[in-house]
Tab-separated table of C-alpha atoms in Angstrom:
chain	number	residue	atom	x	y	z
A	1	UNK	CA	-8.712	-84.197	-6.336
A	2	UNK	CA	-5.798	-85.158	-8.582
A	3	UNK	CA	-5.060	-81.903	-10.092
A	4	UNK	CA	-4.442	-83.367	-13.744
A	5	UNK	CA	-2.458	-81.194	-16.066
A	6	UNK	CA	-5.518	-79.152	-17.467
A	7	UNK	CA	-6.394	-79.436	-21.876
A	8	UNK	CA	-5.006	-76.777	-24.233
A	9	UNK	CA	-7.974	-74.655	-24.190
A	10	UNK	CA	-8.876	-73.321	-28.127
A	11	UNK	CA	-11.877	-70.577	-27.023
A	12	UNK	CA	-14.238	-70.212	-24.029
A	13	UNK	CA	-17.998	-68.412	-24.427
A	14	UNK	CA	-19.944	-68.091	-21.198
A	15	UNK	CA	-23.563	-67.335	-21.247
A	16	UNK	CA	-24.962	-66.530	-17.803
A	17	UNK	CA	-24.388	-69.252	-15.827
A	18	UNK	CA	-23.294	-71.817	-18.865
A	19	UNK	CA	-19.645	-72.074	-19.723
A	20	UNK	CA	-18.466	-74.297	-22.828
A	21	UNK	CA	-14.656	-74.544	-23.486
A	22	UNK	CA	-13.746	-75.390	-26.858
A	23	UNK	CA	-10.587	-78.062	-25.949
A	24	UNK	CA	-8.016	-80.121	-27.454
A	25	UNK	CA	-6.586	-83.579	-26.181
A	26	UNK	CA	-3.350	-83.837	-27.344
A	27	UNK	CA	-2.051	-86.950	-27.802
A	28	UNK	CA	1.319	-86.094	-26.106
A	29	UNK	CA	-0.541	-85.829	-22.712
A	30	UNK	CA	0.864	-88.286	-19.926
A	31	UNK	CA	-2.489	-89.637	-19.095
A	32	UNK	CA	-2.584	-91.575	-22.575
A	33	UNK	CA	0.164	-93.704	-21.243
A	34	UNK	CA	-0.760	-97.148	-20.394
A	35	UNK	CA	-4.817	-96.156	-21.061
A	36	UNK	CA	-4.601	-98.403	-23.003
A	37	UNK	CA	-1.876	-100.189	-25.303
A	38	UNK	CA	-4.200	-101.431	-28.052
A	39	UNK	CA	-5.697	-97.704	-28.265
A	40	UNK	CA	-5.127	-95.032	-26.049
A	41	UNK	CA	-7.858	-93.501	-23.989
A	42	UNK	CA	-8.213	-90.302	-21.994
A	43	UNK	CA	-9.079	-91.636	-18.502
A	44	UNK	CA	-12.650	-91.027	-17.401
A	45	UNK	CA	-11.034	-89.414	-13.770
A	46	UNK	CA	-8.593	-87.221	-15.964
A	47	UNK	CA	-11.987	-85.881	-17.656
A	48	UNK	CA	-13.915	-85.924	-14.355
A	49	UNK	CA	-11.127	-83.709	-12.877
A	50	UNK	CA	-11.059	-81.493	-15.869
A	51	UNK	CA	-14.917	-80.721	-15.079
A	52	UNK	CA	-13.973	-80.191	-11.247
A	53	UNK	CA	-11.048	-77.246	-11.793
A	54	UNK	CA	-12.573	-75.844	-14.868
A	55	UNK	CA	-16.042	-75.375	-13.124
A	56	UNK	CA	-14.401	-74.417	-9.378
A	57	UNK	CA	-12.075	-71.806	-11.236
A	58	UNK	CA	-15.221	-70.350	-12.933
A	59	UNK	CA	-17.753	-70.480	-10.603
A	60	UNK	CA	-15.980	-69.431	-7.446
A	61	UNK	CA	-16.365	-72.817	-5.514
A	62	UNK	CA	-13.324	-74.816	-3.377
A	63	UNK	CA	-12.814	-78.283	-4.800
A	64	UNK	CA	-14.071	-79.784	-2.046
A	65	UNK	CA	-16.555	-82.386	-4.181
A	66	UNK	CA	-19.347	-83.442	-1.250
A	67	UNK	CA	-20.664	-86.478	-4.303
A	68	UNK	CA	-20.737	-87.497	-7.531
A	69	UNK	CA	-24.144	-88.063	-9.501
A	70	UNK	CA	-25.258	-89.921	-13.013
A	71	UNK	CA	-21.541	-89.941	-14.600
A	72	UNK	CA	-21.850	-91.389	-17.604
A	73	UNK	CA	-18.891	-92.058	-19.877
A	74	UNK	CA	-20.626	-92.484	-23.237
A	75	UNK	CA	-18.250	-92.687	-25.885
A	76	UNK	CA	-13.973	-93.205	-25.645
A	77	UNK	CA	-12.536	-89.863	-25.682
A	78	UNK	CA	-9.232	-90.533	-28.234
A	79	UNK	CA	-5.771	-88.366	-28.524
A	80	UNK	CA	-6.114	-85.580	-30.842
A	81	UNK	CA	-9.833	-84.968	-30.355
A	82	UNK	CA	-11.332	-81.776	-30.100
A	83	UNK	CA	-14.246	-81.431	-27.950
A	84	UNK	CA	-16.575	-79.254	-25.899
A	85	UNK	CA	-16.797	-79.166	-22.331
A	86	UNK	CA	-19.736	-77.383	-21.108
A	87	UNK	CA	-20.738	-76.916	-17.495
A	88	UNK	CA	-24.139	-75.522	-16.232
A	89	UNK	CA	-23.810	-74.143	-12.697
A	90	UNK	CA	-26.559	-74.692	-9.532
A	91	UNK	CA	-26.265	-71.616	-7.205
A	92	UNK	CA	-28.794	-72.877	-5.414
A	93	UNK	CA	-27.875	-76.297	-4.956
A	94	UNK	CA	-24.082	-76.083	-5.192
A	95	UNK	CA	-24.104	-78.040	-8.113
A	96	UNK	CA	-22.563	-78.515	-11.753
A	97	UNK	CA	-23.445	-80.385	-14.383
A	98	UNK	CA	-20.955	-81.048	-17.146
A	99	UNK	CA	-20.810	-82.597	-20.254
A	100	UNK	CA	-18.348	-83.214	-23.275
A	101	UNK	CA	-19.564	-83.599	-26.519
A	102	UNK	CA	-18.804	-82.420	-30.145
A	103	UNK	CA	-21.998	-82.462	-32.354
A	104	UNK	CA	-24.182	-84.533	-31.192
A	105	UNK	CA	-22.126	-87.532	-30.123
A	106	UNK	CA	-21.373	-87.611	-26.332
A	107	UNK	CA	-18.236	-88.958	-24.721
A	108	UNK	CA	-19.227	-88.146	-20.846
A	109	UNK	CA	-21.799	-86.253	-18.425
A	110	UNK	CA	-22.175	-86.036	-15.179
A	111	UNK	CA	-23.237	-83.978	-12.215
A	112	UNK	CA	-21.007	-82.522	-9.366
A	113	UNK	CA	-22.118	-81.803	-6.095
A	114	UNK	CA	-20.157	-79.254	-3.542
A	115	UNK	CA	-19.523	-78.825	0.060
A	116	UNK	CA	-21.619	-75.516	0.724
A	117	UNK	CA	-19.512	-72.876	2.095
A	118	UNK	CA	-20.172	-71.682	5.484
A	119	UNK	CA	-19.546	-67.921	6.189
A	120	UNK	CA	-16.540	-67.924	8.793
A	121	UNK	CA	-15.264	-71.127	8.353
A	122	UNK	CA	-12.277	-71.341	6.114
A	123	UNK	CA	-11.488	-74.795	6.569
């Protein structure tokens, strides 16, 4: 995991086990540099490992990502955008689902799949 420099987070609202974060991408961020001249472009791994600390912080799990499922990266996600990230959480299956949108367009989904923890191992 890369441990990007997280969003400026505007509001949170969890409902059970649903969490959307109401986020800004400022267009000062060091992951617009380079991504690309013509028009910058937050990176599709920076907004994969948003998804990955946002959902392990919430949801209790180590970011220790066992696979990656059905990422889609829909539409460019530009500087100064305002979007929602919301992640659905598995229990059962150690899984997350993620998504950022605003309205009804889509920018990117995808599903994340954990290593299960096992009770007395801390490695």
């Amino acid at each position: 995991m890369i441990k990007s420099v997280l969003p400026q987070i505007i509001s949170a609202h969890q409902q059970e086990d649903t969490i959307t974060w109401h986020i800004f991408v400022d267009a000062s961020l060091d992951f617009f540099k380079g991504h690309f001249p013509e028009q910058a472009v937050l990176p599709g791994v920076t907004q994969l490992d948003w998804a990955v600390q946002l959902g392990c912080k919430a949801f209790g799990y180590e970011p220790k990502v066992a696979s990656l499922e059905v990422l889609k990266f829909q539409q460019l996600l530009l500087p100064n955008s305002q979007v929602e990230l919301t992640i659905n959480h598995n229990k059962d299956k150690a899984r997350l689902t993620f998504q950022y949108a605003n309205g009804d367009k889509r920018y990117a989904s995808g599903r994340i799949m954990f290593t299960p923890n096992v009770s007395g191992n801390n490695s």
